[in-house]
């Protein structure tokens, strides 16, 4: 079976840097509290009307350039996000239009912080089966506009940043490429990390009452997220290793979803590796949800943290709860 291979990876973050000191002016919080609980020192937020598809286009251009692929040669677009420009349709069709691509298939995938790993799994199936030769996979989020920057909502407000990452997948011509993907979910945790409204559960699906009740802002049960994340990340990393008969020594780098530095440190401890083997850029970008893994891959590659022939493992955990991993030979 032909493997799929990531031939290009790129990212984009908005220019505006929001430091912990900036947040101290908006709510009762401190740099010390944020750094101690999350490791985050700063994040990037969009200005004016920049949307997820705008960031996605920039990341996609960088990924296509590295892959030496022209926009008109892309055969499928998968856009992973929970902050699409509009309620419907998804942002994938805006990528098609803005980048002047042919009338190819384009759809959004909503698996929150696991979105990119889920999307990679879907893209991998299309390439491996021969259905498509070039798939553009994007993870892009503008979370800052859904946050409320006050003391009541400070637990969420300090964590998230905006950004986008993109990958171009094509058939591999050797043993390198996506070795495996594993996906999981447990819907009983739906309300531990969610943004309830608007939605088809309500009559009408959007109303002043929903807003007055605060249902348009995200909610997180932080302790439950932490407890599950530090169990599921190690499980799914081990699943990737076992499936490919790899040991931790065979792996150059683990790239987890950048949820929170404390979660990554706890995961590193549980799987018995040092933080030098677990990539982290959450300190300067915050949690960018579906964008965090492709941004981290793009940065880690340009920093020389992995290269040709190296095995890397991507691992994600997020709302749903959903979680998953991908093993890749670069
Ligand atoms: N600044 C100051 N104080 C804050 C802030 C803030 N930004 N946010 C919350 N607090 C307060 C709370 O109001 C609470 O105050 P209270 O005790 O007076 O009610 C107190 O801090 C809670 O602090 P802790 O006792 O440390 O609480 P806990 O140990 O439960 O930690 C935390 C909370 C940090 C959210 C922890 O549960 C956690 O790290 N969870 C993981 C959350 C996460 O990383 N999510 C990432 C997004 S989801 C994803 O990507 C998978």
Coordinates of C-alpha atoms and ligand atoms in Angstrom, one line a residue:
X1 CA 0.0 0.0 0.0
X2 CA 1.3 3.4 -0.9
X3 CA 1.8 5.7 2.1
X4 CA 0.8 9.3 2.1
X5 CA 3.6 11.8 2.8
X6 CA 3.6 15.4 4.0
X7 CA 5.6 17.2 1.3
X8 CA 4.9 20.7 2.6
X9 CA 4.1 22.2 5.9
X10 CA 3.6 25.9 6.8
X11 CA 2.1 28.2 9.3
X12 CA 0.8 31.7 10.0
X13 CA 0.1 33.7 13.1
X14 CA -1.3 37.2 13.4
X15 CA 1.1 40.0 14.2
X16 CA -0.5 41.2 17.4
X17 CA 1.2 39.8 20.5
X18 CA -0.9 39.7 23.7
X19 CA 1.3 39.3 26.8
X20 CA 0.2 38.2 30.2
X21 CA 0.8 41.8 31.3
X22 CA -1.8 42.9 28.7
X23 CA -4.3 40.5 30.2
X24 CA -3.6 41.7 33.8
X25 CA -5.1 45.0 32.7
X26 CA -8.4 43.4 31.6
X27 CA -9.0 40.9 34.4
X28 CA -7.9 39.8 37.8
X29 CA -5.0 37.6 36.9
X30 CA -1.2 37.6 37.1
X31 CA 1.7 36.6 34.9
X32 CA 2.8 34.3 37.7
X33 CA -0.6 32.5 37.9
X34 CA -0.8 32.0 34.1
X35 CA 2.9 30.8 33.7
X36 CA 2.7 28.5 36.7
X37 CA -0.6 26.8 35.6
X38 CA -0.1 26.8 31.8
X39 CA 3.5 27.9 30.8
X40 CA 2.0 30.5 28.5
X41 CA 3.7 33.9 28.4
X42 CA 2.1 35.4 25.3
X43 CA -0.2 34.5 22.5
X44 CA -1.1 36.1 19.1
X45 CA -4.6 37.6 18.5
X46 CA -6.1 38.8 15.3
X47 CA -7.0 42.5 14.7
X48 CA -10.1 43.8 13.0
X49 CA -11.9 41.3 10.8
X50 CA -9.2 38.7 10.1
X51 CA -10.9 35.3 10.1
X52 CA -9.8 31.6 10.3
X53 CA -9.8 31.3 6.5
X54 CA -7.6 34.4 6.1
X55 CA -5.0 32.7 8.4
X56 CA -5.6 29.4 6.6
X57 CA -4.8 30.9 3.2
X58 CA -1.4 32.2 4.5
X59 CA -0.5 28.9 6.1
X60 CA -1.6 27.0 2.9
X61 CA 0.5 29.3 0.7
X62 CA 3.6 28.4 2.8
X63 CA 2.9 24.7 2.8
X64 CA 2.2 24.7 -1.0
X65 CA 5.5 26.6 -1.6
X66 CA 7.5 24.0 0.4
X67 CA 5.8 21.2 -1.5
X68 CA 6.3 23.0 -4.8
X69 CA 2.6 22.5 -5.6
X70 CA 0.5 25.0 -7.4
X71 CA -3.0 25.8 -6.0
X72 CA -4.6 24.5 -9.2
X73 CA -3.0 21.1 -8.6
X74 CA -4.8 20.5 -5.2
X75 CA -7.5 17.9 -5.4
X76 CA -9.1 18.1 -2.0
X77 CA -9.2 20.6 0.9
X78 CA -9.8 19.6 4.5
X79 CA -10.2 22.5 6.9
X80 CA -10.0 21.6 10.6
X81 CA -11.5 24.3 12.8
X82 CA -14.0 25.1 15.5
X83 CA -14.0 28.8 14.6
X84 CA -15.0 28.8 11.0
X85 CA -15.7 32.2 9.5
X86 CA -19.5 31.5 9.3
X87 CA -21.9 29.1 11.0
X88 CA -22.3 27.5 7.5
X89 CA -20.8 26.7 5.1
X90 CA -17.4 25.8 6.4
X91 CA -14.3 27.7 5.7
X92 CA -12.8 25.1 3.3
X93 CA -14.8 26.5 0.4
X94 CA -13.3 30.0 1.1
X95 CA -9.8 28.5 0.7
X96 CA -10.9 27.1 -2.7
X97 CA -12.2 30.5 -3.8
X98 CA -9.6 32.7 -2.3
X99 CA -6.7 30.6 -3.6
X100 CA -8.2 30.2 -7.1
X101 CA -8.4 26.4 -6.9
X102 CA -10.5 24.2 -9.2
X103 CA -14.0 23.1 -8.2
X104 CA -12.5 20.4 -6.0
X105 CA -14.0 18.8 -2.9
X106 CA -13.7 21.0 0.2
X107 CA -15.1 20.4 3.7
X108 CA -14.6 21.4 7.3
X109 CA -13.8 18.9 10.1
X110 CA -14.8 19.8 13.6
X111 CA -12.8 17.8 16.1
X112 CA -11.6 20.7 18.2
X113 CA -8.0 20.3 19.5
X114 CA -7.8 16.8 17.9
X115 CA -8.9 18.3 14.5
X116 CA -5.5 18.2 12.8
X117 CA -4.8 14.6 13.7
X118 CA -8.4 13.6 12.7
X119 CA -7.9 15.5 9.4
X120 CA -4.6 13.9 8.8
X121 CA -6.2 10.5 9.2
X122 CA -8.9 11.4 6.7
X123 CA -6.4 12.9 4.2
X124 CA -4.2 9.8 4.6
X125 CA -7.1 7.5 3.6
X126 CA -7.7 9.5 0.4
X127 CA -4.1 9.4 -0.6
X128 CA -3.4 5.8 0.3
X129 CA -6.5 4.5 -1.6
X130 CA -5.4 6.5 -4.7
X131 CA -8.6 8.6 -4.6
X132 CA -6.6 11.8 -4.6
X133 CA -2.9 12.6 -5.3
X134 CA -2.7 16.0 -3.6
X135 CA -4.7 16.9 -0.4
X136 CA -4.4 20.3 1.3
X137 CA -5.0 19.9 5.1
X138 CA -5.4 23.1 7.2
X139 CA -5.9 23.6 10.9
X140 CA -6.9 27.2 11.6
X141 CA -8.5 29.0 14.5
X142 CA -9.5 32.5 15.5
X143 CA -10.5 31.7 19.1
X144 CA -9.8 35.2 20.6
X145 CA -13.1 36.5 19.3
X146 CA -15.1 33.9 21.2
X147 CA -13.4 34.7 24.5
X148 CA -14.6 37.2 27.1
X149 CA -11.7 39.1 28.6
X150 CA -13.0 39.6 32.2
X151 CA -12.4 38.0 35.6
X152 CA -15.4 35.7 35.3
X153 CA -14.1 34.1 32.2
X154 CA -10.4 34.3 33.0
X155 CA -9.8 30.5 33.1
X156 CA -10.4 30.3 29.3
X157 CA -9.3 33.8 28.3
X158 CA -5.7 33.4 29.2
X159 CA -5.2 30.1 27.4
X160 CA -6.0 30.5 23.8
X161 CA -4.3 32.1 20.8
X162 CA -5.0 32.5 17.1
X163 CA -3.1 30.9 14.2
X164 CA -3.1 28.4 11.3
X165 CA -1.0 25.5 10.1
X166 CA -1.2 23.6 6.8
X167 CA 0.1 20.5 5.2
X168 CA 0.2 19.1 1.7
X169 CA -0.1 15.4 1.4
X170 CA 0.9 13.3 -1.7
X171 CA 1.8 9.7 -2.3
X172 CA 5.2 8.7 -1.0
X173 CA 7.7 7.1 -3.3
X174 CA 9.6 5.3 -0.5
X175 CA 9.1 3.9 3.0
X176 CA 8.6 7.4 4.5
X177 CA 5.2 8.9 5.2
X178 CA 2.2 8.5 7.5
X179 CA 2.7 5.1 9.2
X180 CA -0.5 5.0 11.2
X181 CA -3.3 7.1 12.7
X182 CA -5.5 6.2 15.7
X183 CA -8.7 8.1 16.6
X184 CA -10.8 8.0 19.8
X185 CA -13.7 9.8 21.5
X186 CA -15.8 9.8 24.7
X187 CA -18.9 11.9 24.3
X188 CA -19.9 11.7 28.0
X189 CA -17.4 14.5 28.5
X190 CA -19.2 16.8 26.0
X191 CA -20.0 19.4 28.7
X192 CA -16.5 19.4 30.2
X193 CA -15.3 21.6 27.3
X194 CA -17.8 23.2 25.1
X195 CA -19.4 26.2 23.6
X196 CA -23.2 25.5 23.8
X197 CA -24.8 28.0 21.5
X198 CA -26.1 28.7 18.9
X199 CA -27.3 25.3 18.0
X200 CA -30.1 23.1 16.8
X201 CA -30.8 22.2 20.4
X202 CA -32.4 25.6 20.9
X203 CA -35.6 27.2 19.7
X204 CA -34.8 29.6 18.1
X205 CA -31.3 28.4 17.5
X206 CA -29.9 31.8 18.4
X207 CA -31.5 34.4 20.7
X208 CA -30.8 37.3 23.0
X209 CA -31.7 34.9 25.9
X210 CA -28.9 32.5 24.9
X211 CA -26.5 35.4 25.0
X212 CA -27.8 36.7 28.2
X213 CA -27.4 33.2 29.7
X214 CA -23.8 33.3 28.6
X215 CA -24.2 30.2 26.4
X216 CA -22.3 31.8 23.5
X217 CA -19.0 31.7 25.5
X218 CA -16.8 28.6 25.9
X219 CA -16.8 26.7 29.2
X220 CA -14.1 24.4 30.5
X221 CA -14.0 22.0 33.5
X222 CA -10.3 22.5 33.8
X223 CA -9.6 19.7 36.3
X224 CA -11.5 17.1 34.2
X225 CA -9.7 18.2 31.1
X226 CA -6.3 17.9 32.9
X227 CA -7.1 14.5 34.4
X228 CA -8.2 13.0 31.1
X229 CA -5.5 14.7 29.0
X230 CA -2.7 13.3 31.1
X231 CA -4.1 9.8 30.7
X232 CA -5.2 9.9 27.0
X233 CA -2.1 11.4 25.6
X234 CA 0.2 8.7 26.9
X235 CA -2.3 5.9 25.9
X236 CA -2.5 7.1 22.3
X237 CA 1.2 7.7 22.0
X238 CA 1.8 4.1 23.2
X239 CA -0.8 2.9 20.7
X240 CA 1.1 4.5 17.9
X241 CA 4.4 3.0 19.1
X242 CA 2.9 -0.5 19.5
X243 CA 1.2 -0.5 16.2
X244 CA 4.5 0.2 14.4
X245 CA 6.7 -1.9 16.7
X246 CA 8.6 1.2 17.7
X247 CA 10.1 2.0 21.0
X248 CA 10.5 5.5 22.4
X249 CA 14.2 5.4 21.4
X250 CA 13.2 5.1 17.8
X251 CA 11.3 8.4 18.0
X252 CA 13.0 11.7 17.3
X253 CA 10.2 14.0 18.5
X254 CA 6.8 13.8 20.0
X255 CA 4.6 16.8 18.9
X256 CA 1.6 17.0 21.2
X257 CA -1.3 19.4 20.8
X258 CA -0.1 22.5 22.6
X259 CA -2.8 22.5 25.3
X260 CA -0.8 23.6 28.3
X261 CA 2.9 23.2 29.3
X262 CA 1.9 21.4 32.6
X263 CA -0.1 18.8 30.6
X264 CA 2.9 18.2 28.3
X265 CA 5.3 17.9 31.3
X266 CA 3.0 15.4 33.0
X267 CA 2.7 13.4 29.7
X268 CA 6.5 13.4 29.3
X269 CA 6.9 12.1 32.8
X270 CA 4.3 9.3 32.3
X271 CA 5.9 8.1 29.1
X272 CA 9.4 8.4 30.5
X273 CA 11.0 10.9 28.3
X274 CA 12.6 14.3 28.9
X275 CA 11.0 17.5 27.6
X276 CA 13.7 17.7 25.0
X277 CA 11.7 15.0 23.2
X278 CA 8.4 16.7 23.6
X279 CA 8.0 19.8 21.4
X280 CA 6.6 22.9 23.0
X281 CA 5.8 26.4 21.7
X282 CA 2.7 27.0 23.9
X283 CA 4.8 29.6 25.8
X284 CA 4.7 32.0 22.9
X285 CA 1.5 31.0 21.0
X286 CA -0.9 29.8 23.7
X287 CA -3.3 27.0 22.8
X288 CA -4.3 27.4 19.1
X289 CA -6.7 24.4 19.1
X290 CA -6.7 22.6 15.6
X291 CA -3.8 24.8 14.5
X292 CA -1.4 23.9 17.3
X293 CA 0.0 20.7 15.9
X294 CA 0.7 21.9 12.3
X295 CA 2.2 25.1 13.6
X296 CA 4.4 23.1 16.0
X297 CA 5.4 20.7 13.2
X298 CA 6.3 23.6 10.9
X299 CA 8.4 25.4 13.6
X300 CA 10.1 22.2 14.8
X301 CA 11.1 21.3 11.3
X302 CA 12.6 24.7 10.6
X303 CA 14.4 24.5 14.0
X304 CA 16.0 21.2 12.8
X305 CA 14.3 19.1 15.6
X306 CA 13.6 16.4 13.1
X307 CA 14.5 15.6 9.5
X308 CA 14.6 13.1 6.7
X309 CA 14.1 9.5 7.9
X310 CA 13.2 10.5 11.5
X311 CA 10.1 9.0 13.2
X312 CA 7.8 11.6 14.9
X313 CA 4.6 11.1 16.8
X314 CA 1.7 13.6 16.8
X315 CA -0.7 13.3 19.7
X316 CA -3.9 15.3 20.3
X317 CA -6.6 15.6 23.0
X318 CA -9.5 18.0 23.0
X319 CA -13.2 18.8 23.4
X320 CA -15.6 15.9 23.0
X321 CA -13.5 14.4 24.5
X322 CA -11.6 13.4 21.4
X323 CA -8.1 12.2 21.1
X324 CA -5.8 10.6 18.6
X325 CA -2.2 10.1 17.4
X326 CA -0.3 9.8 14.1
X327 CA 3.1 8.1 13.6
X328 CA 5.1 9.6 10.7
X329 CA 8.4 8.7 9.1
X330 CA 9.6 12.0 7.7
Ligands
LIG1 N1 -5.9 34.0 36.8 C1 -6.0 33.9 38.1 N2 -6.9 33.1 38.7 C2 -7.6 32.2 38.0 C3 -7.5 32.2 36.6 C4 -6.6 33.2 36.0 N3 -6.5 33.2 34.6 N4 -8.3 31.3 36.1 C5 -8.9 30.7 37.1 N5 -8.4 31.3 38.3 C6 -8.8 30.9 39.7 C7 -10.2 30.3 39.7 O1 -11.2 31.2 39.7 C8 -10.1 29.6 41.0 O2 -10.3 30.5 42.1 P1 -11.1 30.1 43.4 O3 -10.3 29.0 44.0 O4 -11.2 31.4 44.1 O5 -12.5 29.7 42.9 C9 -8.6 29.2 41.1 O6 -7.9 30.0 40.2 C10 -8.4 27.7 40.7 O7 -7.0 27.5 40.8 P2 -6.4 26.1 41.1 O8 -6.8 25.8 42.6 O9 -5.0 26.1 40.7 O10 -7.3 25.2 40.3 P3 -7.0 23.9 39.6 O11 -5.9 23.2 40.3 O12 -8.2 23.2 39.3 O13 -6.4 24.4 38.2 C11 -6.6 24.8 35.9 C12 -7.2 25.0 37.2 C13 -5.3 25.6 35.8 C14 -7.5 25.3 34.8 C15 -6.3 23.3 35.7 O14 -7.5 22.6 35.9 C16 -5.8 23.0 34.3 O15 -4.6 23.3 34.0 N6 -6.6 22.4 33.5 C17 -6.3 22.1 32.1 C18 -6.9 23.2 31.3 C19 -6.2 23.3 30.0 O16 -5.1 23.4 29.8 N7 -7.0 23.4 29.0 C20 -6.5 23.6 27.7 C21 -7.6 23.8 26.8 S1 -8.4 22.3 26.4 C22 -7.4 21.5 25.4 O17 -6.6 22.0 24.7 C23 -7.5 20.1 25.5

